[in-house]
mmCIF file of C-alpha atoms in Angstrom:
data_model
loop_
_atom_site.group_PDB
_atom_site.id
_atom_site.type_symbol
_atom_site.label_atom_id
_atom_site.label_comp_id
_atom_site.label_asym_id
_atom_site.label_seq_id
_atom_site.Cartn_x
_atom_site.Cartn_y
_atom_site.Cartn_z
ATOM 1 C CA UNK A 124 -11.319 -5.743 20.461
ATOM 2 C CA UNK A 125 -10.693 -5.948 16.759
ATOM 3 C CA UNK A 126 -11.043 -3.390 13.991
ATOM 4 C CA UNK A 127 -12.102 -4.097 10.462
ATOM 5 C CA UNK A 128 -9.904 -1.782 8.400
ATOM 6 C CA UNK A 129 -9.442 -1.201 4.707
ATOM 7 C CA UNK A 130 -6.027 -1.181 3.093
ATOM 8 C CA UNK A 131 -5.640 0.812 -0.090
ATOM 9 C CA UNK A 132 -3.119 2.918 -1.962
ATOM 10 C CA UNK A 133 -3.614 6.647 -1.540
ATOM 11 C CA UNK A 134 -2.198 9.109 -4.062
ATOM 12 C CA UNK A 135 -1.040 11.680 -1.494
ATOM 13 C CA UNK A 136 0.741 9.043 0.602
ATOM 14 C CA UNK A 137 2.026 6.986 -2.329
ATOM 15 C CA UNK A 138 1.907 3.865 -0.192
ATOM 16 C CA UNK A 139 -0.672 1.477 1.159
ATOM 17 C CA UNK A 140 -2.686 3.020 3.976
ATOM 18 C CA UNK A 141 -4.796 1.449 6.700
ATOM 19 C CA UNK A 142 -8.055 3.272 7.274
ATOM 20 C CA UNK A 143 -11.653 3.056 8.369
ATOM 21 C CA UNK A 144 -14.242 2.849 5.582
ATOM 22 C CA UNK A 145 -15.009 6.407 4.481
ATOM 23 C CA UNK A 146 -16.604 8.377 1.682
ATOM 24 C CA UNK A 147 -17.735 11.728 0.427
ATOM 25 C CA UNK A 148 -21.145 13.259 1.142
ATOM 26 C CA UNK A 149 -22.918 14.938 -1.748
ATOM 27 C CA UNK A 150 -26.147 16.903 -1.743
ATOM 28 C CA UNK A 151 -28.339 13.816 -2.121
ATOM 29 C CA UNK A 152 -27.349 11.810 0.960
ATOM 30 C CA UNK A 153 -26.951 12.383 4.665
ATOM 31 C CA UNK A 154 -23.638 11.595 6.368
ATOM 32 C CA UNK A 155 -25.106 8.460 7.965
ATOM 33 C CA UNK A 156 -26.483 7.261 4.605
ATOM 34 C CA UNK A 157 -23.022 7.670 3.106
ATOM 35 C CA UNK A 158 -21.474 5.785 6.024
ATOM 36 C CA UNK A 159 -23.805 2.809 5.484
ATOM 37 C CA UNK A 160 -23.121 2.858 1.723
ATOM 38 C CA UNK A 161 -19.337 3.064 2.156
ATOM 39 C CA UNK A 162 -19.267 0.296 4.752
ATOM 40 C CA UNK A 163 -21.042 -1.958 2.282
ATOM 41 C CA UNK A 164 -18.930 -0.966 -0.720
ATOM 42 C CA UNK A 165 -15.623 -1.230 1.121
ATOM 43 C CA UNK A 166 -16.270 -4.252 3.365
ATOM 44 C CA UNK A 167 -19.322 -6.081 2.019
ATOM 45 C CA UNK A 168 -21.088 -5.678 5.361
ATOM 46 C CA UNK A 169 -24.652 -4.449 5.231
ATOM 47 C CA UNK A 170 -25.775 -2.563 8.333
ATOM 48 C CA UNK A 171 -28.826 -0.546 9.171
ATOM 49 C CA UNK A 172 -28.379 3.187 9.740
ATOM 50 C CA UNK A 173 -29.753 2.752 13.257
ATOM 51 C CA UNK A 174 -26.587 0.754 14.161
ATOM 52 C CA UNK A 175 -24.348 3.775 13.597
ATOM 53 C CA UNK A 176 -23.268 5.698 16.661
ATOM 54 C CA UNK A 177 -21.936 9.209 16.118
ATOM 55 C CA UNK A 178 -18.924 10.386 18.087
ATOM 56 C CA UNK A 179 -17.970 13.847 19.319
ATOM 57 C CA UNK A 180 -21.644 14.844 19.567
ATOM 58 C CA UNK A 181 -22.080 14.330 15.798
ATOM 59 C CA UNK A 182 -20.258 17.629 15.181
ATOM 60 C CA UNK A 183 -18.965 18.597 11.769
ATOM 61 C CA UNK A 184 -15.193 18.435 11.987
ATOM 62 C CA UNK A 185 -12.878 20.328 9.644
ATOM 63 C CA UNK A 186 -9.466 18.713 9.086
ATOM 64 C CA UNK A 187 -7.943 21.920 7.697
ATOM 65 C CA UNK A 188 -10.051 25.074 7.790
ATOM 66 C CA UNK A 189 -7.233 27.118 6.274
ATOM 67 C CA UNK A 190 -7.054 25.135 3.040
ATOM 68 C CA UNK A 191 -10.333 23.272 2.588
ATOM 69 C CA UNK A 192 -14.059 23.470 3.203
ATOM 70 C CA UNK A 193 -14.218 19.679 3.547
ATOM 71 C CA UNK A 194 -15.780 18.472 6.783
ATOM 72 C CA UNK A 195 -16.111 15.087 8.431
ATOM 73 C CA UNK A 196 -18.680 13.237 10.477
ATOM 74 C CA UNK A 197 -17.413 10.295 12.505
ATOM 75 C CA UNK A 198 -19.419 7.183 13.347
ATOM 76 C CA UNK A 199 -18.771 3.722 14.715
ATOM 77 C CA UNK A 200 -20.646 0.501 15.069
ATOM 78 C CA UNK A 201 -19.889 -2.662 16.996
ATOM 79 C CA UNK A 202 -20.699 -6.062 15.562
ATOM 80 C CA UNK A 203 -20.489 -9.486 17.119
ATOM 81 C CA UNK A 204 -19.515 -12.052 14.499
ATOM 82 C CA UNK A 205 -18.672 -15.708 14.722
ATOM 83 C CA UNK A 206 -15.178 -16.917 13.839
ATOM 84 C CA UNK A 207 -16.159 -17.955 10.312
ATOM 85 C CA UNK A 208 -17.641 -14.540 9.544
ATOM 86 C CA UNK A 209 -14.529 -12.820 10.877
ATOM 87 C CA UNK A 210 -12.185 -15.018 8.849
ATOM 88 C CA UNK A 211 -14.241 -14.350 5.706
ATOM 89 C CA UNK A 212 -13.634 -10.603 6.158
ATOM 90 C CA UNK A 213 -9.850 -10.891 6.554
ATOM 91 C CA UNK A 214 -8.021 -10.148 3.296
ATOM 92 C CA UNK A 215 -11.239 -9.764 1.321
ATOM 93 C CA UNK A 216 -10.831 -7.870 -1.974
ATOM 94 C CA UNK A 217 -13.498 -5.157 -2.251
ATOM 95 C CA UNK A 218 -14.168 -1.699 -3.633
ATOM 96 C CA UNK A 219 -16.131 -0.144 -6.476
ATOM 97 C CA UNK A 220 -15.045 1.666 -9.618
ATOM 98 C CA UNK A 221 -11.239 1.849 -9.531
ATOM 99 C CA UNK A 222 -10.874 1.221 -5.802
ATOM 100 C CA UNK A 223 -8.509 -1.603 -4.997
ATOM 101 C CA UNK A 224 -9.315 -2.330 -1.372
ATOM 102 C CA UNK A 225 -8.399 -5.223 0.880
ATOM 103 C CA UNK A 226 -10.139 -5.625 4.224
ATOM 104 C CA UNK A 227 -8.176 -6.720 7.274
ATOM 105 C CA UNK A 228 -9.375 -7.771 10.707
ATOM 106 C CA UNK A 229 -6.703 -6.664 13.178
ATOM 107 C CA UNK A 230 -6.424 -6.376 16.937
ATOM 108 C CA UNK A 231 -7.354 -2.805 17.861
ATOM 109 C CA UNK A 232 -3.836 -1.884 19.008
ATOM 110 C CA UNK A 233 -2.208 -3.214 15.845
ATOM 111 C CA UNK A 234 -4.722 -1.472 13.573
ATOM 112 C CA UNK A 235 -4.196 1.793 15.459
ATOM 113 C CA UNK A 236 -0.418 1.448 15.152
ATOM 114 C CA UNK A 237 -0.645 0.943 11.364
ATOM 115 C CA UNK A 238 -2.862 3.989 10.790
ATOM 116 C CA UNK A 239 -1.140 7.243 9.869
ATOM 117 C CA UNK A 240 -4.267 9.170 8.884
ATOM 118 C CA UNK A 241 -5.205 11.804 11.460
ATOM 119 C CA UNK A 242 -8.917 11.194 10.906
ATOM 120 C CA UNK A 243 -8.531 7.482 11.685
ATOM 121 C CA UNK A 244 -6.525 8.122 14.823
ATOM 122 C CA UNK A 245 -9.083 10.690 15.980
ATOM 123 C CA UNK A 246 -11.928 8.239 15.367
ATOM 124 C CA UNK A 247 -10.115 5.513 17.327
ATOM 125 C CA UNK A 248 -9.617 7.813 20.310
ATOM 126 C CA UNK A 249 -13.152 9.210 20.136
ATOM 127 C CA UNK A 250 -14.522 5.648 19.972
ATOM 128 C CA UNK A 251 -12.569 4.616 23.083
ATOM 129 C CA UNK A 252 -13.813 7.713 24.909
ATOM 130 C CA UNK A 253 -17.414 7.055 23.802
ATOM 131 C CA UNK A 254 -17.266 3.416 24.934
ATOM 132 C CA UNK A 255 -15.259 4.358 28.025
ATOM 133 C CA UNK A 256 -12.623 1.736 27.258
ATOM 134 C CA UNK A 257 -9.957 3.418 29.376
ATOM 135 C CA UNK A 258 -7.806 0.280 29.640
ATOM 136 C CA UNK A 259 -7.360 0.003 25.879
ATOM 137 C CA UNK A 260 -6.806 3.745 25.610
ATOM 138 C CA UNK A 261 -3.927 3.474 28.122
ATOM 139 C CA UNK A 262 -2.308 0.725 26.014
ATOM 140 C CA UNK A 263 -2.162 2.793 22.823
ATOM 141 C CA UNK A 264 1.075 4.495 22.006
ATOM 142 C CA UNK A 265 0.169 7.996 20.940
#
């Protein structure tokens, strides 16, 4: 399995980070609408909302209830692409406004190893649980 991740500089980290496409929900869009929009803006891939699969029973998750009212919804989708389509997504420069994003197609284990964002790690583990990929889960160094 491979993950399509985005690499970008984050202010809090000060370094390049490896993450899943993500964005903020406002009062005009649903979480799944934002997910579709962010996937397109950050990777160039257009998917239908019906392709999104929520994880953790589509619960609102709060990364830090003591310091923030921000919540998260986590989704995944699986795509089958031919080699040419995959190669076209590797090291693609994307992003809107001032975002400076590069997409990378990495083996799942390598992508997981590069991620240091708790939300990304949680999504990886929730995805493996949802898809019941116990073999890959065993291979990850947590």
